[in-house]
Structure formats: structure tokens, C-alpha cells
Amino acid sequence: MSQPYYQQPGHYPPRRTNGLAIAALITAFLFSPAAIVLGIVARKQIRQSGEEGWGMATAGLIIGAVFTVLGLLAFVLWVVLIVWLYREAGTIPAR
């Protein structure tokens, strides 16, 4: 007669990592606004399903937000610089 199978104490089957959490972290460096959305959705899914990846989703969300703000700031500064140069070009004395 064979012995019944018992799981080792303290050994649990590995939990899956949420795919959107991985995507949020990767996308944060490629297209940061999408990472914000993916991070929010991933965190909601993780809360409901109990999957792994909370840290990755949070990192993607934070990095995406920081890069989005920096990108918007760079764009605004670029526009201000262009407007300033355009106005200064009119004050350059001709030879």
C-alpha cells in the first residue's frame, strides 16, 4: 500500500505574476502615460486575484508618472524656448 502524498510544511505552490504589472514596468520606459494606466489596472487586478506583482505595478505607475511629468515639462520648456527665439530673431540688427 502506498503512502498518501503530503505537501512539505511551509512549501506553497508559486503564485503567478500579473502580466499587466510586468507590462507596466516595461512600458514605463517606453511610453510612460500607458504605464500609468497599466499600473492602476494591474494593482486593481492584483487586489482581487491575489497574484504577485504589486511592487512591479507600483514601480511602473510611479516611474510612468515621473517620466510623464518630466516629458510634459520638457515640452513646455521647448515651446517657451521656441517662442523666445522667435521673438529675439526680430530684434537682431541686420548688417
mmCIF file of N, CA and C in Angstrom:
data_model
loop_
_atom_site.group_PDB
_atom_site.id
_atom_site.type_symbol
_atom_site.label_atom_id
_atom_site.label_comp_id
_atom_site.label_asym_id
_atom_site.label_seq_id
_atom_site.Cartn_x
_atom_site.Cartn_y
_atom_site.Cartn_z
ATOM 1 N N MET A 1 0.845 -1.155 0.000
ATOM 2 C CA MET A 1 0.000 0.000 0.000
ATOM 3 C C MET A 1 0.901 1.232 0.000
ATOM 4 N N SER A 2 0.567 2.222 -0.817
ATOM 5 C CA SER A 2 1.413 3.410 -0.925
ATOM 6 C C SER A 2 1.005 4.459 0.105
ATOM 7 N N GLN A 3 1.977 5.222 0.473
ATOM 8 C CA GLN A 3 1.752 6.282 1.445
ATOM 9 C C GLN A 3 0.991 7.431 0.773
ATOM 10 N N PRO A 4 0.090 8.085 1.485
ATOM 11 C CA PRO A 4 -0.584 9.244 0.903
ATOM 12 C C PRO A 4 0.409 10.394 0.764
ATOM 13 N N TYR A 5 0.193 11.193 -0.256
ATOM 14 C CA TYR A 5 1.090 12.318 -0.527
ATOM 15 C C TYR A 5 0.727 13.488 0.375
ATOM 16 N N TYR A 6 1.727 13.994 1.069
ATOM 17 C CA TYR A 6 1.567 15.178 1.899
ATOM 18 C C TYR A 6 2.532 16.247 1.412
ATOM 19 N N GLN A 7 2.052 17.447 1.367
ATOM 20 C CA GLN A 7 2.896 18.558 0.950
ATOM 21 C C GLN A 7 3.852 18.918 2.086
ATOM 22 N N GLN A 8 5.060 19.313 1.709
ATOM 23 C CA GLN A 8 6.047 19.710 2.698
ATOM 24 C C GLN A 8 5.542 20.927 3.469
ATOM 25 N N PRO A 9 5.750 20.952 4.776
ATOM 26 C CA PRO A 9 5.313 22.128 5.531
ATOM 27 C C PRO A 9 6.067 23.378 5.080
ATOM 28 N N GLY A 10 5.341 24.457 4.969
ATOM 29 C CA GLY A 10 5.949 25.719 4.573
ATOM 30 C C GLY A 10 6.186 25.845 3.087
ATOM 31 N N HIS A 11 5.824 24.844 2.315
ATOM 32 C CA HIS A 11 6.027 24.894 0.868
ATOM 33 C C HIS A 11 4.689 25.169 0.199
ATOM 34 N N TYR A 12 4.637 26.248 -0.511
ATOM 35 C CA TYR A 12 3.404 26.618 -1.192
ATOM 36 C C TYR A 12 3.673 26.671 -2.688
ATOM 37 N N PRO A 13 2.674 26.362 -3.483
ATOM 38 C CA PRO A 13 2.895 26.447 -4.928
ATOM 39 C C PRO A 13 3.131 27.906 -5.328
ATOM 40 N N PRO A 14 3.976 28.127 -6.322
ATOM 41 C CA PRO A 14 4.276 29.511 -6.708
ATOM 42 C C PRO A 14 3.038 30.218 -7.254
ATOM 43 N N ARG A 15 2.908 31.475 -6.864
ATOM 44 C CA ARG A 15 1.785 32.263 -7.378
ATOM 45 C C ARG A 15 2.212 32.921 -8.676
ATOM 46 N N ARG A 16 1.253 33.149 -9.548
ATOM 47 C CA ARG A 16 1.528 33.787 -10.833
ATOM 48 C C ARG A 16 1.780 35.280 -10.633
ATOM 49 N N THR A 17 2.619 35.818 -11.492
ATOM 50 C CA THR A 17 2.842 37.266 -11.508
ATOM 51 C C THR A 17 1.892 37.871 -12.525
ATOM 52 N N ASN A 18 1.250 38.942 -12.143
ATOM 53 C CA ASN A 18 0.297 39.611 -13.014
ATOM 54 C C ASN A 18 1.006 40.148 -14.253
ATOM 55 N N GLY A 19 0.481 39.818 -15.418
ATOM 56 C CA GLY A 19 1.088 40.235 -16.678
ATOM 57 C C GLY A 19 1.048 41.735 -16.893
ATOM 58 N N LEU A 20 -0.008 42.375 -16.428
ATOM 59 C CA LEU A 20 -0.097 43.829 -16.588
ATOM 60 C C LEU A 20 0.918 44.549 -15.710
ATOM 61 N N ALA A 21 1.282 43.946 -14.588
ATOM 62 C CA ALA A 21 2.313 44.546 -13.728
ATOM 63 C C ALA A 21 3.649 44.550 -14.453
ATOM 64 N N ILE A 22 3.959 43.447 -15.109
ATOM 65 C CA ILE A 22 5.197 43.366 -15.897
ATOM 66 C C ILE A 22 5.150 44.377 -17.030
ATOM 67 N N ALA A 23 4.008 44.441 -17.710
ATOM 68 C CA ALA A 23 3.853 45.379 -18.824
ATOM 69 C C ALA A 23 3.964 46.825 -18.352
ATOM 70 N N ALA A 24 3.440 47.127 -17.168
ATOM 71 C CA ALA A 24 3.511 48.490 -16.639
ATOM 72 C C ALA A 24 4.957 48.896 -16.406
ATOM 73 N N LEU A 25 5.745 47.994 -15.861
ATOM 74 C CA LEU A 25 7.148 48.318 -15.584
ATOM 75 C C LEU A 25 7.936 48.508 -16.877
ATOM 76 N N ILE A 26 7.712 47.652 -17.853
ATOM 77 C CA ILE A 26 8.420 47.766 -19.133
ATOM 78 C C ILE A 26 7.976 49.026 -19.868
ATOM 79 N N THR A 27 6.672 49.259 -19.901
ATOM 80 C CA THR A 27 6.120 50.388 -20.644
ATOM 81 C C THR A 27 6.519 51.724 -20.027
ATOM 82 N N ALA A 28 6.845 51.741 -18.746
ATOM 83 C CA ALA A 28 7.245 52.989 -18.088
ATOM 84 C C ALA A 28 8.440 53.622 -18.791
ATOM 85 N N PHE A 29 9.306 52.810 -19.368
ATOM 86 C CA PHE A 29 10.491 53.319 -20.042
ATOM 87 C C PHE A 29 10.265 53.562 -21.528
ATOM 88 N N LEU A 30 9.165 53.037 -22.074
ATOM 89 C CA LEU A 30 8.895 53.172 -23.499
ATOM 90 C C LEU A 30 7.839 54.226 -23.796
ATOM 91 N N PHE A 31 6.718 54.172 -23.098
ATOM 92 C CA PHE A 31 5.618 55.126 -23.291
ATOM 93 C C PHE A 31 4.952 55.308 -21.946
ATOM 94 N N SER A 32 5.469 56.271 -21.190
ATOM 95 C CA SER A 32 5.103 56.411 -19.782
ATOM 96 C C SER A 32 3.622 56.650 -19.492
ATOM 97 N N PRO A 33 2.855 57.376 -20.315
ATOM 98 C CA PRO A 33 1.433 57.523 -19.973
ATOM 99 C C PRO A 33 0.689 56.179 -19.939
ATOM 100 N N ALA A 34 1.066 55.267 -20.821
ATOM 101 C CA ALA A 34 0.429 53.945 -20.817
ATOM 102 C C ALA A 34 0.789 53.169 -19.553
ATOM 103 N N ALA A 35 1.987 53.388 -19.029
ATOM 104 C CA ALA A 35 2.410 52.696 -17.812
ATOM 105 C C ALA A 35 1.551 53.100 -16.621
ATOM 106 N N ILE A 36 1.106 54.350 -16.602
ATOM 107 C CA ILE A 36 0.242 54.806 -15.509
ATOM 108 C C ILE A 36 -1.063 54.008 -15.522
ATOM 109 N N VAL A 37 -1.654 53.893 -16.703
ATOM 110 C CA VAL A 37 -2.922 53.154 -16.835
ATOM 111 C C VAL A 37 -2.712 51.685 -16.506
ATOM 112 N N LEU A 38 -1.669 51.078 -17.061
ATOM 113 C CA LEU A 38 -1.405 49.655 -16.811
ATOM 114 C C LEU A 38 -1.129 49.396 -15.331
ATOM 115 N N GLY A 39 -0.400 50.294 -14.690
ATOM 116 C CA GLY A 39 -0.105 50.131 -13.267
ATOM 117 C C GLY A 39 -1.352 50.177 -12.413
ATOM 118 N N ILE A 40 -2.254 51.099 -12.728
ATOM 119 C CA ILE A 40 -3.507 51.201 -11.969
ATOM 120 C C ILE A 40 -4.356 49.951 -12.164
ATOM 121 N N VAL A 41 -4.492 49.509 -13.406
ATOM 122 C CA VAL A 41 -5.311 48.322 -13.692
ATOM 123 C C VAL A 41 -4.688 47.080 -13.062
ATOM 124 N N ALA A 42 -3.353 46.964 -13.143
ATOM 125 C CA ALA A 42 -2.668 45.802 -12.568
ATOM 126 C C ALA A 42 -2.865 45.740 -11.059
ATOM 127 N N ARG A 43 -2.745 46.889 -10.380
ATOM 128 C CA ARG A 43 -2.934 46.893 -8.928
ATOM 129 C C ARG A 43 -4.358 46.474 -8.553
ATOM 130 N N LYS A 44 -5.334 46.903 -9.333
ATOM 131 C CA LYS A 44 -6.715 46.509 -9.068
ATOM 132 C C LYS A 44 -6.883 44.997 -9.251
ATOM 133 N N GLN A 45 -6.316 44.460 -10.333
ATOM 134 C CA GLN A 45 -6.403 43.020 -10.574
ATOM 135 C C GLN A 45 -5.693 42.234 -9.475
ATOM 136 N N ILE A 46 -4.539 42.705 -9.045
ATOM 137 C CA ILE A 46 -3.773 42.002 -8.009
ATOM 138 C C ILE A 46 -4.551 41.977 -6.697
ATOM 139 N N ARG A 47 -5.192 43.096 -6.372
ATOM 140 C CA ARG A 47 -6.017 43.147 -5.153
ATOM 141 C C ARG A 47 -7.126 42.098 -5.193
ATOM 142 N N GLN A 48 -7.722 41.907 -6.375
ATOM 143 C CA GLN A 48 -8.839 40.972 -6.498
ATOM 144 C C GLN A 48 -8.373 39.521 -6.592
ATOM 145 N N SER A 49 -7.277 39.278 -7.318
ATOM 146 C CA SER A 49 -6.867 37.907 -7.596
ATOM 147 C C SER A 49 -5.828 37.351 -6.623
ATOM 148 N N GLY A 50 -5.086 38.223 -5.957
ATOM 149 C CA GLY A 50 -4.035 37.759 -5.053
ATOM 150 C C GLY A 50 -2.761 37.364 -5.772
ATOM 151 N N GLU A 51 -2.611 37.753 -7.025
ATOM 152 C CA GLU A 51 -1.404 37.425 -7.781
ATOM 153 C C GLU A 51 -0.216 38.224 -7.248
ATOM 154 N N GLU A 52 0.967 37.857 -7.703
ATOM 155 C CA GLU A 52 2.184 38.588 -7.388
ATOM 156 C C GLU A 52 2.301 39.783 -8.330
ATOM 157 N N GLY A 53 3.192 40.712 -8.006
ATOM 158 C CA GLY A 53 3.492 41.807 -8.907
ATOM 159 C C GLY A 53 3.076 43.177 -8.409
ATOM 160 N N TRP A 54 2.666 43.265 -7.141
ATOM 161 C CA TRP A 54 2.242 44.563 -6.593
ATOM 162 C C TRP A 54 3.375 45.591 -6.707
ATOM 163 N N GLY A 55 4.582 45.186 -6.380
ATOM 164 C CA GLY A 55 5.725 46.097 -6.437
ATOM 165 C C GLY A 55 6.042 46.537 -7.856
ATOM 166 N N MET A 56 5.969 45.608 -8.808
ATOM 167 C CA MET A 56 6.219 45.966 -10.201
ATOM 168 C C MET A 56 5.166 46.931 -10.717
ATOM 169 N N ALA A 57 3.902 46.684 -10.365
ATOM 170 C CA ALA A 57 2.829 47.574 -10.797
ATOM 171 C C ALA A 57 3.010 48.962 -10.198
ATOM 172 N N THR A 58 3.383 49.015 -8.930
ATOM 173 C CA THR A 58 3.600 50.304 -8.271
ATOM 174 C C THR A 58 4.797 51.025 -8.875
ATOM 175 N N ALA A 59 5.875 50.294 -9.133
ATOM 176 C CA ALA A 59 7.063 50.907 -9.744
ATOM 177 C C ALA A 59 6.740 51.433 -11.137
ATOM 178 N N GLY A 60 6.009 50.663 -11.925
ATOM 179 C CA GLY A 60 5.615 51.126 -13.253
ATOM 180 C C GLY A 60 4.752 52.367 -13.181
ATOM 181 N N LEU A 61 3.846 52.391 -12.216
ATOM 182 C CA LEU A 61 2.969 53.545 -12.024
ATOM 183 C C LEU A 61 3.772 54.792 -11.640
ATOM 184 N N ILE A 62 4.670 54.660 -10.691
ATOM 185 C CA ILE A 62 5.458 55.807 -10.218
ATOM 186 C C ILE A 62 6.435 56.281 -11.292
ATOM 187 N N ILE A 63 7.165 55.357 -11.897
ATOM 188 C CA ILE A 63 8.120 55.739 -12.933
ATOM 189 C C ILE A 63 7.387 56.356 -14.119
ATOM 190 N N GLY A 64 6.243 55.774 -14.488
ATOM 191 C CA GLY A 64 5.448 56.333 -15.577
ATOM 192 C C GLY A 64 4.984 57.740 -15.271
ATOM 193 N N ALA A 65 4.555 57.981 -14.038
ATOM 194 C CA ALA A 65 4.102 59.320 -13.652
ATOM 195 C C ALA A 65 5.260 60.320 -13.677
ATOM 196 N N VAL A 66 6.410 59.918 -13.147
ATOM 197 C CA VAL A 66 7.574 60.817 -13.120
ATOM 198 C C VAL A 66 8.029 61.139 -14.542
ATOM 199 N N PHE A 67 8.140 60.125 -15.400
ATOM 200 C CA PHE A 67 8.577 60.359 -16.778
ATOM 201 C C PHE A 67 7.553 61.179 -17.556
ATOM 202 N N THR A 68 6.272 60.980 -17.282
ATOM 203 C CA THR A 68 5.245 61.781 -17.954
ATOM 204 C C THR A 68 5.358 63.244 -17.554
ATOM 205 N N VAL A 69 5.523 63.501 -16.269
ATOM 206 C CA VAL A 69 5.670 64.883 -15.798
ATOM 207 C C VAL A 69 6.934 65.510 -16.382
ATOM 208 N N LEU A 70 8.039 64.768 -16.372
ATOM 209 C CA LEU A 70 9.283 65.296 -16.943
ATOM 210 C C LEU A 70 9.141 65.559 -18.439
ATOM 211 N N GLY A 71 8.451 64.675 -19.154
ATOM 212 C CA GLY A 71 8.220 64.877 -20.577
ATOM 213 C C GLY A 71 7.370 66.095 -20.854
ATOM 214 N N LEU A 72 6.322 66.277 -20.061
ATOM 215 C CA LEU A 72 5.478 67.464 -20.226
ATOM 216 C C LEU A 72 6.256 68.739 -19.906
ATOM 217 N N LEU A 73 7.064 68.687 -18.871
ATOM 218 C CA LEU A 73 7.882 69.835 -18.508
ATOM 219 C C LEU A 73 8.875 70.166 -19.616
ATOM 220 N N ALA A 74 9.512 69.152 -20.191
ATOM 221 C CA ALA A 74 10.452 69.369 -21.294
ATOM 222 C C ALA A 74 9.735 69.965 -22.499
ATOM 223 N N PHE A 75 8.531 69.493 -22.788
ATOM 224 C CA PHE A 75 7.759 70.017 -23.913
ATOM 225 C C PHE A 75 7.414 71.494 -23.696
ATOM 226 N N VAL A 76 6.967 71.834 -22.496
ATOM 227 C CA VAL A 76 6.618 73.228 -22.188
ATOM 228 C C VAL A 76 7.861 74.114 -22.306
ATOM 229 N N LEU A 77 8.986 73.665 -21.757
ATOM 230 C CA LEU A 77 10.221 74.449 -21.859
ATOM 231 C C LEU A 77 10.666 74.599 -23.310
ATOM 232 N N TRP A 78 10.492 73.574 -24.104
ATOM 233 C CA TRP A 78 10.830 73.619 -25.525
ATOM 234 C C TRP A 78 9.978 74.665 -26.241
ATOM 235 N N VAL A 79 8.676 74.683 -25.969
ATOM 236 C CA VAL A 79 7.780 75.668 -26.581
ATOM 237 C C VAL A 79 8.168 77.075 -26.145
ATOM 238 N N VAL A 80 8.460 77.269 -24.870
ATOM 239 C CA VAL A 80 8.875 78.583 -24.373
ATOM 240 C C VAL A 80 10.161 79.018 -25.064
ATOM 241 N N LEU A 81 11.105 78.110 -25.224
ATOM 242 C CA LEU A 81 12.364 78.434 -25.897
ATOM 243 C C LEU A 81 12.126 78.832 -27.349
ATOM 244 N N ILE A 82 11.290 78.114 -28.054
ATOM 245 C CA ILE A 82 10.991 78.424 -29.454
ATOM 246 C C ILE A 82 10.339 79.807 -29.563
ATOM 247 N N VAL A 83 9.377 80.083 -28.706
ATOM 248 C CA VAL A 83 8.707 81.398 -28.724
ATOM 249 C C VAL A 83 9.717 82.499 -28.416
ATOM 250 N N TRP A 84 10.570 82.277 -27.434
ATOM 251 C CA TRP A 84 11.571 83.276 -27.063
ATOM 252 C C TRP A 84 12.542 83.526 -28.228
ATOM 253 N N LEU A 85 13.015 82.446 -28.871
ATOM 254 C CA LEU A 85 13.933 82.594 -30.000
ATOM 255 C C LEU A 85 13.257 83.307 -31.167
ATOM 256 N N TYR A 86 12.009 83.013 -31.404
ATOM 257 C CA TYR A 86 11.271 83.659 -32.491
ATOM 258 C C TYR A 86 11.158 85.164 -32.229
ATOM 259 N N ARG A 87 10.878 85.531 -30.998
ATOM 260 C CA ARG A 87 10.773 86.958 -30.656
ATOM 261 C C ARG A 87 12.140 87.644 -30.720
ATOM 262 N N GLU A 88 13.182 86.957 -30.282
ATOM 263 C CA GLU A 88 14.526 87.537 -30.304
ATOM 264 C C GLU A 88 15.037 87.692 -31.723
ATOM 265 N N ALA A 89 14.606 86.838 -32.627
ATOM 266 C CA ALA A 89 15.074 86.902 -34.021
ATOM 267 C C ALA A 89 14.633 88.218 -34.650
ATOM 268 N N GLY A 90 13.530 88.796 -34.207
ATOM 269 C CA GLY A 90 13.057 90.056 -34.746
ATOM 270 C C GLY A 90 13.873 91.245 -34.254
ATOM 271 N N THR A 91 14.637 91.076 -33.175
ATOM 272 C CA THR A 91 15.417 92.194 -32.620
ATOM 273 C C THR A 91 16.878 92.137 -33.023
ATOM 274 N N ILE A 92 17.276 91.179 -33.831
ATOM 275 C CA ILE A 92 18.672 91.070 -34.264
ATOM 276 C C ILE A 92 18.920 92.150 -35.330
ATOM 277 N N PRO A 93 19.919 92.978 -35.132
ATOM 278 C CA PRO A 93 20.176 94.030 -36.135
ATOM 279 C C PRO A 93 20.715 93.445 -37.439
ATOM 280 N N ALA A 94 20.246 93.948 -38.541
ATOM 281 C CA ALA A 94 20.710 93.483 -39.852
ATOM 282 C C ALA A 94 22.000 94.186 -40.199
ATOM 283 N N ARG A 95 22.860 93.565 -40.954
ATOM 284 C CA ARG A 95 24.137 94.192 -41.348
ATOM 285 C C ARG A 95 23.962 95.094 -42.501
#
